[in-house]
Short mmCIF file of C-alpha atoms and ligand atoms in Angstrom, two decimals:
data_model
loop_
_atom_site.label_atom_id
_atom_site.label_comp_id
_atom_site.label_asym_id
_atom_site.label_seq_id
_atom_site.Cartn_x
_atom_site.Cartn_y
_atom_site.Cartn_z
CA UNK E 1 -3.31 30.27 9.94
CA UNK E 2 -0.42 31.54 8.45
CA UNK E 3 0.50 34.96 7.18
CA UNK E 4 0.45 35.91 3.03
CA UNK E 5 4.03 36.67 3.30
CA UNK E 6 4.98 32.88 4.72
CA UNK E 7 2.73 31.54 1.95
CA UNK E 8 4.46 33.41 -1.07
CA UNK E 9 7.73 32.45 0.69
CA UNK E 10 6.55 28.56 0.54
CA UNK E 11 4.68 28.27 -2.93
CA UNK E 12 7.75 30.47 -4.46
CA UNK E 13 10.41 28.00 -3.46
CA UNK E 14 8.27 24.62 -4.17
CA UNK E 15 10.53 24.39 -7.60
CA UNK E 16 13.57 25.05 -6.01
CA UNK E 17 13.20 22.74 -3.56
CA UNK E 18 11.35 20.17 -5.93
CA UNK E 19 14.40 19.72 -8.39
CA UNK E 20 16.21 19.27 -4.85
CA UNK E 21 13.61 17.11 -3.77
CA UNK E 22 15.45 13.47 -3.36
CA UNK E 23 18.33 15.31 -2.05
CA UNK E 24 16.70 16.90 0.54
CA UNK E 25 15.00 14.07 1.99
CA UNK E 26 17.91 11.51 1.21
CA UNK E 27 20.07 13.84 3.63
CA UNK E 28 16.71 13.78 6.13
CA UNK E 29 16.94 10.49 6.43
CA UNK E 30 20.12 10.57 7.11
CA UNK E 31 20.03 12.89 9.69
CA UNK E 32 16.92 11.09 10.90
CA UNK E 33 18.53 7.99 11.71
CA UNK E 34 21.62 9.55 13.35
CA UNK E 35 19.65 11.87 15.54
CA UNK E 36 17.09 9.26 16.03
CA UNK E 37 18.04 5.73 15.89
CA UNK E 38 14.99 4.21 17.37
CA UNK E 39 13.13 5.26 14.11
CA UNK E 40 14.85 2.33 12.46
CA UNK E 41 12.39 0.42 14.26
CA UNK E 42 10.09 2.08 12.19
CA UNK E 43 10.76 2.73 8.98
CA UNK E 44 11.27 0.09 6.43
CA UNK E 45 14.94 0.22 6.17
CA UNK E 46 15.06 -2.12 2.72
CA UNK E 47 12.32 0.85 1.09
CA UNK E 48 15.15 3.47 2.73
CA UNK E 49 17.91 1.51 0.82
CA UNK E 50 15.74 1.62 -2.57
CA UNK E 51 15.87 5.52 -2.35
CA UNK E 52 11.63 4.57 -2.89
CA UNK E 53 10.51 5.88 0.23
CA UNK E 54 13.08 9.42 0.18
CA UNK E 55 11.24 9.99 -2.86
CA UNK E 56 7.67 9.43 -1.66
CA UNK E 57 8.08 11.95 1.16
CA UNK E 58 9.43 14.69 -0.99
CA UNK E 59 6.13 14.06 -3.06
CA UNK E 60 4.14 14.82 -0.44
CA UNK E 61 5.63 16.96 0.82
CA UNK E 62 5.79 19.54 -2.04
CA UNK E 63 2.16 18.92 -3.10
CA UNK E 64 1.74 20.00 0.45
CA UNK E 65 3.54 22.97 0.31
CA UNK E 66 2.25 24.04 -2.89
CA UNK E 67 -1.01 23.76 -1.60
CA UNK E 68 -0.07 25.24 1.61
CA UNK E 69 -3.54 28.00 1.46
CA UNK E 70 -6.23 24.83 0.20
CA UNK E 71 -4.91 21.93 2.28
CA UNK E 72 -8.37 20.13 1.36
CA UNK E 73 -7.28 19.96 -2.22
CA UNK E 74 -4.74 17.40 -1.16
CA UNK E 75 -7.09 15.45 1.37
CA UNK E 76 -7.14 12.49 -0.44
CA UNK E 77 -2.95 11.54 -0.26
CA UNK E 78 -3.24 12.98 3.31
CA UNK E 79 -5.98 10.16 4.03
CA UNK E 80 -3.93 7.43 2.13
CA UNK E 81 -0.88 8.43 4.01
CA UNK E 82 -2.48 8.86 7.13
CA UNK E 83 -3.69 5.25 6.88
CA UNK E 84 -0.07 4.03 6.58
CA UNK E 85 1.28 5.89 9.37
CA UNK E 86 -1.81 4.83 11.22
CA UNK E 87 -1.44 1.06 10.54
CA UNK E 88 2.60 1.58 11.69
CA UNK E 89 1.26 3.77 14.97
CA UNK E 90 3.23 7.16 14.41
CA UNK E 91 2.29 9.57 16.91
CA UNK E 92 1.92 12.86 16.98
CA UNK E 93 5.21 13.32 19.14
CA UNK E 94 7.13 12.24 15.94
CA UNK E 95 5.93 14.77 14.12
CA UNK E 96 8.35 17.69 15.03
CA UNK E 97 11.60 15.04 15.26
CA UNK E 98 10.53 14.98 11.79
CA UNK E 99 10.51 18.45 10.77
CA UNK E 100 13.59 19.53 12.73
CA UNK E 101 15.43 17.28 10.38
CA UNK E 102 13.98 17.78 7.53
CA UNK E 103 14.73 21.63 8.19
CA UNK E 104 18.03 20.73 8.67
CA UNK E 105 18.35 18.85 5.75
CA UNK E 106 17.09 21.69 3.46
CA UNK E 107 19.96 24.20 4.79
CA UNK E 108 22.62 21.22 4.05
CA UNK E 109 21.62 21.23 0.59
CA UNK E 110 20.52 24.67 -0.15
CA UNK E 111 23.53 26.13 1.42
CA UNK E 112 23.00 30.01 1.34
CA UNK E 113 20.36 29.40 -0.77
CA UNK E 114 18.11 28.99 2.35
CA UNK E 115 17.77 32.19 3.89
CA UNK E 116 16.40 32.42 7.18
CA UNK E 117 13.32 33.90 6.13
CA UNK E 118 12.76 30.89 3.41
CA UNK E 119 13.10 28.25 6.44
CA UNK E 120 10.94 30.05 8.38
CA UNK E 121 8.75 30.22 6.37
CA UNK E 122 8.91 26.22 5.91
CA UNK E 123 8.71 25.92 9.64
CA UNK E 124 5.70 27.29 9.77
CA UNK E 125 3.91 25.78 6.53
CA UNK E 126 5.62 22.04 8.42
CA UNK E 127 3.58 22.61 11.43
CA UNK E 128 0.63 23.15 9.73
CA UNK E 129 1.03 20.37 7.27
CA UNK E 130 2.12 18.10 10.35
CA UNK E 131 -1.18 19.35 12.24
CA UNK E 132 -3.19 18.52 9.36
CA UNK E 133 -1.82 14.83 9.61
CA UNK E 134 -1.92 14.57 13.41
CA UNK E 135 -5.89 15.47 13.12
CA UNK E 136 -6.83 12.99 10.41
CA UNK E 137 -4.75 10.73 12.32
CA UNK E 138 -6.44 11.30 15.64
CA UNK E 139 -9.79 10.16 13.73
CA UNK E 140 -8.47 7.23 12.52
CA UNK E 141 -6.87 5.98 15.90
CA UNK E 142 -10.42 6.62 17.57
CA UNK E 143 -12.25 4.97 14.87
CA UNK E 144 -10.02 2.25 15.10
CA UNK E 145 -10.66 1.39 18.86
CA UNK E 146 -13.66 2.09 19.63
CA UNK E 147 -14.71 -0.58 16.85
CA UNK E 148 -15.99 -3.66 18.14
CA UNK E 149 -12.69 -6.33 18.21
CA UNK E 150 -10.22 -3.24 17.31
CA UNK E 151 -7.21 -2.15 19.06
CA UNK E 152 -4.51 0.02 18.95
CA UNK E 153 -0.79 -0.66 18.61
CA UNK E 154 -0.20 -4.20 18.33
CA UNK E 155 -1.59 -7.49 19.07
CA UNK E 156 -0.49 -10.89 19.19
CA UNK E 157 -2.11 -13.45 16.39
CA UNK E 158 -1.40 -17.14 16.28
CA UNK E 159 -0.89 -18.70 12.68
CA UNK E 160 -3.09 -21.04 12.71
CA UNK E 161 -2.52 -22.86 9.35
CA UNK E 162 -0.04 -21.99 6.36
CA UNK E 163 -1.48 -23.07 2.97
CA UNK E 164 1.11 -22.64 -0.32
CA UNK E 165 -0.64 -20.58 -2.73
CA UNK E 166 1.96 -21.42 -5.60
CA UNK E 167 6.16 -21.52 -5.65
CA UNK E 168 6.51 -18.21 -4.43
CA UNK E 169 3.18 -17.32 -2.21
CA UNK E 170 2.26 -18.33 1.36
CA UNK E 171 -0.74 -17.72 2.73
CA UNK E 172 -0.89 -17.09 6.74
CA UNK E 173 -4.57 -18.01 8.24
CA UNK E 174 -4.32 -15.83 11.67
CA UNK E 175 -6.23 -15.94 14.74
CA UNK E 176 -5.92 -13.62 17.79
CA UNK E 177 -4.06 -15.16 20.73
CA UNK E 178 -6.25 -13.63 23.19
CA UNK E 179 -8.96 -15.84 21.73
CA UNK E 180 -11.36 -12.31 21.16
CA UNK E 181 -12.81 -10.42 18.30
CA UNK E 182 -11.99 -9.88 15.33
CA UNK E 183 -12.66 -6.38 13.83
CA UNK E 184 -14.91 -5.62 10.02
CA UNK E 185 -12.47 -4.50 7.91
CA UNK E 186 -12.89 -3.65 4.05
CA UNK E 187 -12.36 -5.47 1.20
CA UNK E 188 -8.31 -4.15 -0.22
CA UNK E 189 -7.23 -3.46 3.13
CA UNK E 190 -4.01 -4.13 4.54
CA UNK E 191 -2.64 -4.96 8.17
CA UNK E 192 0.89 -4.39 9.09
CA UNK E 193 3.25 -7.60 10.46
CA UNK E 194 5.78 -6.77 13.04
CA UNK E 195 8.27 -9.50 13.88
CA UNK E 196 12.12 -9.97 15.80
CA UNK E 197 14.18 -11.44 13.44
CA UNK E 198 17.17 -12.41 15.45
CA UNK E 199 19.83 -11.61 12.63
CA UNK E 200 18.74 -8.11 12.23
CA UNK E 201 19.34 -5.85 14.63
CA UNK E 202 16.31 -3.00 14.84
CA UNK E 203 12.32 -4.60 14.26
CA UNK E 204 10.54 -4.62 11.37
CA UNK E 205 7.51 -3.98 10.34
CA UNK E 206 5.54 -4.88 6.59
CA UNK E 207 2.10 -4.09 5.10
CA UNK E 208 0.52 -7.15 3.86
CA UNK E 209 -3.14 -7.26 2.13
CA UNK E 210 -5.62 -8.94 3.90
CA UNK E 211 -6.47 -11.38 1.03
CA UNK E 212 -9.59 -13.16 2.49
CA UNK E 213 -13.17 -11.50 2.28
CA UNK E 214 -13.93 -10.18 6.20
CA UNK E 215 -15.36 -12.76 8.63
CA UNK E 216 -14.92 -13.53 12.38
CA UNK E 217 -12.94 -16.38 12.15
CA UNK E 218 -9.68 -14.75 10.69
CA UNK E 219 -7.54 -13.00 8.65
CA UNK E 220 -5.53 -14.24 6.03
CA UNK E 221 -2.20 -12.70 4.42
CA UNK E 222 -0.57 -14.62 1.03
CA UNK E 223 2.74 -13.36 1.22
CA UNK E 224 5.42 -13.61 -1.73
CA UNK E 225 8.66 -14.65 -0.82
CA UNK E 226 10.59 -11.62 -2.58
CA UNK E 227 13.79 -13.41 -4.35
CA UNK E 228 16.86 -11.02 -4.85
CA UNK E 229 17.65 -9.59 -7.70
CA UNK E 230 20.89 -8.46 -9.37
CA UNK E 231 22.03 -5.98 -5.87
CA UNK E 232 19.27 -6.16 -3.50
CA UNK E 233 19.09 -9.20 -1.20
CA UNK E 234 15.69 -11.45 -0.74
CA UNK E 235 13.25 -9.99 1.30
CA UNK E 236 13.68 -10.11 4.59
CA UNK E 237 10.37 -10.36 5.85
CA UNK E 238 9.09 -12.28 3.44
CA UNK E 239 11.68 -15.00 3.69
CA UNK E 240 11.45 -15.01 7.72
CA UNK E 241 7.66 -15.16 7.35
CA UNK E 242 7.84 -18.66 4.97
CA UNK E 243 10.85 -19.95 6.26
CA UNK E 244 10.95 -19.00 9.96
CA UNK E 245 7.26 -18.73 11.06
CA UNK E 246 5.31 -22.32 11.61
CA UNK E 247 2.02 -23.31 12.21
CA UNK E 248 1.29 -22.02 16.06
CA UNK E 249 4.09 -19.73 15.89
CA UNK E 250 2.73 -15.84 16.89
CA UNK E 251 2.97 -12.87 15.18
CA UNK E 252 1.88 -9.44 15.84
CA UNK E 253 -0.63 -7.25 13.83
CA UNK E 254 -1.87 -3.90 13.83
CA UNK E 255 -5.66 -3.34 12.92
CA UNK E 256 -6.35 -2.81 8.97
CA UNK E 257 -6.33 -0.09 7.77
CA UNK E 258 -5.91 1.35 3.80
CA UNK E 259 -8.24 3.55 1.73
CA UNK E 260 -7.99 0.73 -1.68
CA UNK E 261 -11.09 -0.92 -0.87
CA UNK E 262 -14.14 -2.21 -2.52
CA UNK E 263 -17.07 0.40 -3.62
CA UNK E 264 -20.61 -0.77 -4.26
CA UNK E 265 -21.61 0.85 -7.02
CA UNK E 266 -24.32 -0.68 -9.05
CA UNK E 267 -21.61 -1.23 -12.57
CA UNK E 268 -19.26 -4.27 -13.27
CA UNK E 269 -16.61 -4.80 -11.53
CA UNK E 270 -12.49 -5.17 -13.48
CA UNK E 271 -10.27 -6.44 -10.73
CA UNK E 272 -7.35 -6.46 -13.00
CA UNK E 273 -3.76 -7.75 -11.19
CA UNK E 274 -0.25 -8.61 -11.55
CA UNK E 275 1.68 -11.48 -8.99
CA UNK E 276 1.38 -10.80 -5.65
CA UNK E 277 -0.85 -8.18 -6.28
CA UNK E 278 -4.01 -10.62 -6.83
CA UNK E 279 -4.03 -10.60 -2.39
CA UNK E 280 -6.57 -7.63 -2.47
CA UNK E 281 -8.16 -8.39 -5.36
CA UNK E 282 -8.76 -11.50 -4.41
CA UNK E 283 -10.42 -10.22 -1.02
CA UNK E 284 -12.58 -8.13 -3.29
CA UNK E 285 -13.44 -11.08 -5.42
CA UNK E 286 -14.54 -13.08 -2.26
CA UNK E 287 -16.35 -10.21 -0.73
CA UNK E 288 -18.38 -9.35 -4.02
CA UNK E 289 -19.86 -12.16 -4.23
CA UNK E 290 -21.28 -12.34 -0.88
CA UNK E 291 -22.31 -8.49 -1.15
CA UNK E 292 -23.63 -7.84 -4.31
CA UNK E 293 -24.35 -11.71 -5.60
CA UNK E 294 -25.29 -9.99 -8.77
CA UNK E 295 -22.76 -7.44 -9.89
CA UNK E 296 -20.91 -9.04 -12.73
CA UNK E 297 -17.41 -9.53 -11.83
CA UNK E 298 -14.01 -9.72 -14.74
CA UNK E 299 -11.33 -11.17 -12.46
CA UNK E 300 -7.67 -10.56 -14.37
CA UNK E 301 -4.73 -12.10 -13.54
CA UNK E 302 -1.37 -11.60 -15.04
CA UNK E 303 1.52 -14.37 -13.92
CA UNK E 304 4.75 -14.72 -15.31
CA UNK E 305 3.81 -19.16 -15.51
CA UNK E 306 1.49 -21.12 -14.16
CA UNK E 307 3.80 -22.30 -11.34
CA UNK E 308 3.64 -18.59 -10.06
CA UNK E 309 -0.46 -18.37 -10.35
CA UNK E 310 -1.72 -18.06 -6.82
CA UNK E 311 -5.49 -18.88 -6.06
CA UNK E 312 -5.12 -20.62 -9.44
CA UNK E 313 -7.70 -23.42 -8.43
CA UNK E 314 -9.70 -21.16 -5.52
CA UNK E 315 -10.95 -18.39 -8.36
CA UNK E 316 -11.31 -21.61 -11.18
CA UNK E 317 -13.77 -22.55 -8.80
CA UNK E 318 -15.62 -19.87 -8.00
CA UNK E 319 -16.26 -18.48 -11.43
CA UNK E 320 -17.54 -22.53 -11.91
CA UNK E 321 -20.02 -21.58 -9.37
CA UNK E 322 -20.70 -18.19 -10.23
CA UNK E 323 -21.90 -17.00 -14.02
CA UNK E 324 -20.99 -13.84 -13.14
CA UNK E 325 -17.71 -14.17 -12.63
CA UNK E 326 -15.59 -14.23 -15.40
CA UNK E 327 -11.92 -15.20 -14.57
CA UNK E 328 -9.02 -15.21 -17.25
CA UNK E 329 -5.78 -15.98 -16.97
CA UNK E 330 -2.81 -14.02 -18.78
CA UNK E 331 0.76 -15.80 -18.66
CA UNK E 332 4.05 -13.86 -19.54
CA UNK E 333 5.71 -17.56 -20.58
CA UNK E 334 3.56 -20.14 -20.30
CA UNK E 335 4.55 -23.76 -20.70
CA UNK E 336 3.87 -25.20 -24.16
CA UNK E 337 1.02 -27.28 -22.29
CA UNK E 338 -0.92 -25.07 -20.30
CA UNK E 339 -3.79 -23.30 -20.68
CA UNK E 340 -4.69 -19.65 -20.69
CA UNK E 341 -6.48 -17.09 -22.02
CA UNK E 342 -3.56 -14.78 -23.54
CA UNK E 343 0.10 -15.08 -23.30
CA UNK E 344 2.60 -12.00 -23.44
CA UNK E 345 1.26 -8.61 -21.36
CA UNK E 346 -2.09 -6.98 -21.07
CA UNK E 347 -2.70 -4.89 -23.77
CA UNK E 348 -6.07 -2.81 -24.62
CA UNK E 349 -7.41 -4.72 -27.64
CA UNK E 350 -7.45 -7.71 -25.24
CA UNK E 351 -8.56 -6.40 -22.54
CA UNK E 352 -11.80 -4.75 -24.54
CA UNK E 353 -11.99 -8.35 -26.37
CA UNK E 354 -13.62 -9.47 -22.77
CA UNK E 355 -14.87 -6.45 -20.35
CA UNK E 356 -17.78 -5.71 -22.93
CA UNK E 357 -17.97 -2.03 -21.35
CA UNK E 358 -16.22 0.88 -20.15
CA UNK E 359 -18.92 1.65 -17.59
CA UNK E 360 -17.17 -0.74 -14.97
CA UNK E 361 -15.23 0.27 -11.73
CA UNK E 362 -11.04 -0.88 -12.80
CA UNK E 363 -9.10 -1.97 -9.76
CA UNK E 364 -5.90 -3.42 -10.58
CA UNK E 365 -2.48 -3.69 -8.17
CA UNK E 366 0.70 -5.25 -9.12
CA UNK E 367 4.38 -4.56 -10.02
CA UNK E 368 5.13 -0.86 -11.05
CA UNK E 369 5.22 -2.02 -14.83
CA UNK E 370 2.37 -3.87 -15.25
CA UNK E 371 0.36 -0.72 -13.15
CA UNK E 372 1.83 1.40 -15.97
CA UNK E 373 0.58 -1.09 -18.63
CA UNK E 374 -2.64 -1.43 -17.60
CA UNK E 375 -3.19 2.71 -16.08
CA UNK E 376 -2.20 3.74 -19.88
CA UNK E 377 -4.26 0.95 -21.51
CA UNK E 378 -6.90 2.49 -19.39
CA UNK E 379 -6.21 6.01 -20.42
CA UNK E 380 -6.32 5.04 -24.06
CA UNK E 381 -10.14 2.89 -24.04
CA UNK E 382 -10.89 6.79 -22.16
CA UNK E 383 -11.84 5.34 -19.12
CA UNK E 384 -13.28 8.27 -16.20
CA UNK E 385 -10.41 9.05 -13.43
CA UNK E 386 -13.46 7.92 -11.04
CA UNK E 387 -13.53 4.43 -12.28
CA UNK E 388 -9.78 3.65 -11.85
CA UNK E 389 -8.58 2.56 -8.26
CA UNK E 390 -5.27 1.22 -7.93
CA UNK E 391 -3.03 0.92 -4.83
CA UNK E 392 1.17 0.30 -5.15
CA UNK E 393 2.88 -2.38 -2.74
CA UNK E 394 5.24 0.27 -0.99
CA UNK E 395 6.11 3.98 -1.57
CA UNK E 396 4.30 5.35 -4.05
CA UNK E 397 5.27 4.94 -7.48
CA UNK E 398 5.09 6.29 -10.83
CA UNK E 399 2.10 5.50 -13.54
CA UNK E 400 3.47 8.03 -16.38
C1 HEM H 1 5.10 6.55 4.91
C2 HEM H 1 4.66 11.32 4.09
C3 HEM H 1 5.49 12.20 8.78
C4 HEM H 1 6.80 7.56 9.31
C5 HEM H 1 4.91 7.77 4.31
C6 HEM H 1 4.63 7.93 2.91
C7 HEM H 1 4.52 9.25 2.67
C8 HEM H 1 4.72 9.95 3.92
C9 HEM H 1 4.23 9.91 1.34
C10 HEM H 1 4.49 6.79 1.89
C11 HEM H 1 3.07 6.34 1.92
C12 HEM H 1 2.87 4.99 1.32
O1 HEM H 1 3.78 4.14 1.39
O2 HEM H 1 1.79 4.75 0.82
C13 HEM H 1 4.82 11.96 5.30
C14 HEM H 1 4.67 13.39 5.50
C15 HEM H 1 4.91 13.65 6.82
C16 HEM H 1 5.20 12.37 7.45
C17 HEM H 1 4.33 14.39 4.39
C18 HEM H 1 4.91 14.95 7.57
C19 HEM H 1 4.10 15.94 7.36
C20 HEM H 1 5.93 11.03 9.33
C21 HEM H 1 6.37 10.87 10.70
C22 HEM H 1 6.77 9.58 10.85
C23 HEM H 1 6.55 8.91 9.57
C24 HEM H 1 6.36 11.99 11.75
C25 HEM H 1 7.36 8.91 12.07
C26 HEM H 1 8.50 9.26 12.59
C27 HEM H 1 6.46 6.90 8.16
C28 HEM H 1 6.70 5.49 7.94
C29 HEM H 1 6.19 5.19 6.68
C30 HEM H 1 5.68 6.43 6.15
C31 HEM H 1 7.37 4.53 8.91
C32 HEM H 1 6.17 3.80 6.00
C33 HEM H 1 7.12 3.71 4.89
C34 HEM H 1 8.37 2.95 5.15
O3 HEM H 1 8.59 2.40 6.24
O4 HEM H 1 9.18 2.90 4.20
N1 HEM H 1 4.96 9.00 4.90
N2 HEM H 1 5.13 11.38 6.50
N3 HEM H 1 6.05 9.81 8.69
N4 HEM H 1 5.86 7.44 7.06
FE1 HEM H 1 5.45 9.39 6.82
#
């Protein structure tokens, strides 16, 4: 518990260290990965180069700090969080490498600004922030083994088949090596992919969506092979994963994890996404119907052409099959000859032209501009905070 004092001390320099904030953790980084190599290994070193993840910590950690007295009011980032850091194994030993640095870091930028009272003060309000992660963490690692076909750390998978989704997406049907169980998981989760890629020289590790609904046969990833644009380079995973990785080739896999999953609430269902970000949507789609056969189901998806559409023919078919599924198809530039159901963006008058109500749970997951699009057309048709799930591909972004 810590003392009134320490808590003025950390709630009155929040701002200070807020409009800091990038700084700060750009020079923890820094530090980080001088001090600490290894932890290339860990983090994802093109999100480092994007300034994406920097900016995510400092988030977190200043809505942290600010609610330093009522850590439960801030439960729900700590869970999403904790899932990530779950799925990439952090341990509670990295916790205070962590802090020491990020100390550091806020006396290299605060100069004589950070009196030694105002980083104790932070020293104190880190451990129990850092304790408050270890704990939910220590759940989740629990949960996660003693489940029936879980395990910790890694675990080898065979890729069993590779099936091309559309120009740009791969999908990866997976299969443990050691022939055993495969865990439940929910419908959004993700798992994360570690691989060696000779020409790089720490490892690294990627969250992909498990896009398939959960059975015991396998999991499935449909992975976008990121092109580069203008100063960043093509993915690096992503192009190792399609070019490098063949049928009967192994990866490894940590068990799913993510808090973006499918409710079952008794309302329609808007699974509304952009690209790459159909994967969980699609798992949600698949899982729906074997759940709740009778919840009626609006499945949106936004491509730029139909050459990009993943699952193009797989959902075609399955809202064939299914009356309540409704599927539409929105293309940025389609081809004078194909068909689809609007052309442009999403926009509300469209999108209340075919979910008849606003009584529906809205999931949608895509690129950070098409999340903003479709969060403020969401804000504008007045649609309850509690109905609106969304999940971004990386560090957390921005939906003002
Ligand atoms: C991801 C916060 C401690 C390693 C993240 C994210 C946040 C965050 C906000 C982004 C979540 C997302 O992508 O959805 C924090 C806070 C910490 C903490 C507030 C301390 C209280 C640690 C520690 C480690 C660690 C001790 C390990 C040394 C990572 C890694 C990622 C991550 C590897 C994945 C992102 C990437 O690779 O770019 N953390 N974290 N974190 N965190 Fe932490």
């Amino acid at each position: 518990i810590l003392d009134k004092q320490t808590i003025e001390t950390v709630k009155a320099t929040v701002p200070v260290l807020e409009e800091h904030g990038k700084a700060i953790t750009s020079r923890f980084y820094q530090l980080l990965f001088i001090n600490h190599p290894e932890l290339k290994n860990i983090f994802n070193q093109t999100n480092q180069r994007k300034g994406k993840q920097p900016q995510a910590l400092a988030n977190a950690v200043y809505a942290a700090a600010a609610n330093i007295d009522q850590l439960e009011n801030i439960l729900p980032v700590v869970n999403q969080i904790a899932h990530k850091h779950r799925s990439l194994n952090i341990k509670p030993e990295h916790y205070p490498i962590v802090g020491e640095n990020l100390l550091k870091a806020m006396q290299d930028v605060l100069k004589e600004a950070a009196t030694k009272e105002i980083i104790a003060a932070w020293a104190k309000a880190y451990e129990v922030i850092a304790d408050a992660f270890i704990q939910v963490e220590k759940e989740m690692y629990e949960e996660t083994e003693q489940k029936d076909g879980g395990w910790l750390d890694y675990r080898p998978f065979q890729v069993v088949e590779k099936v091309k989704e559309s120009d740009v997406i791969t999908s990866f049907y997976l299969k443990p090596a050691d022939n055993g169980l495969l865990p439940e998981f929910e419908a959004g989760q993700y798992i994360t992919v570690k691989v060696n890629i000779p020409t790089i020289p720490y490892t690294c590790q990627r969250q992909y969506s498990l896009s398939c609904k959960p059975n015991k046969e396998f999991f499935r990833i449909s992975v976008k092979k990121e092109k580069g644009i203008a100063e960043n380079p093509d993915g690096v995973v992503s192009t190792y994963l399609h070019e490098s990785v063949h049928e009967g080739d192994t990866i490894e896999l940590s068990a799913p994890a993510g808090d973006f999953v499918l409710n079952q609430a008794d309302k329609p269902l808007v699974l509304i996404s952009g690209g790459v970000g159909l994967t969980p949507l699609t798992s949600m789609l698949e899982t729906v119907l074997h759940e709740q056969p009778n919840r009626e189901v609006y499945y949106i998806h936004a491509a730029q052409h139909e050459n990009l559409h993943g699952f193009k023919d797989h959902v075609k078919q399955i809202a064939q099959q299914h009356e309540q599924v409704h599927a539409y198809t929105i293309y940025e530039k389609p081809e004078e000859t194909t068909h689809c159901d609007k052309t442009g963006f999403i926009d509300l008058t469209w999108l209340q032209s075919v979910v008849p109500t606003q009584e529906a749970s809205f999931y949608f997951c895509g690129p950070e501009p098409f999340m903003k699009t479709v969060y403020q057309a969401l804000q504008a048709w007045q649609i309850n905070e509690e109905n609106i799930y969304y999940e971004f591909f990386g560090p957390k972004g921005s939906l003002e």
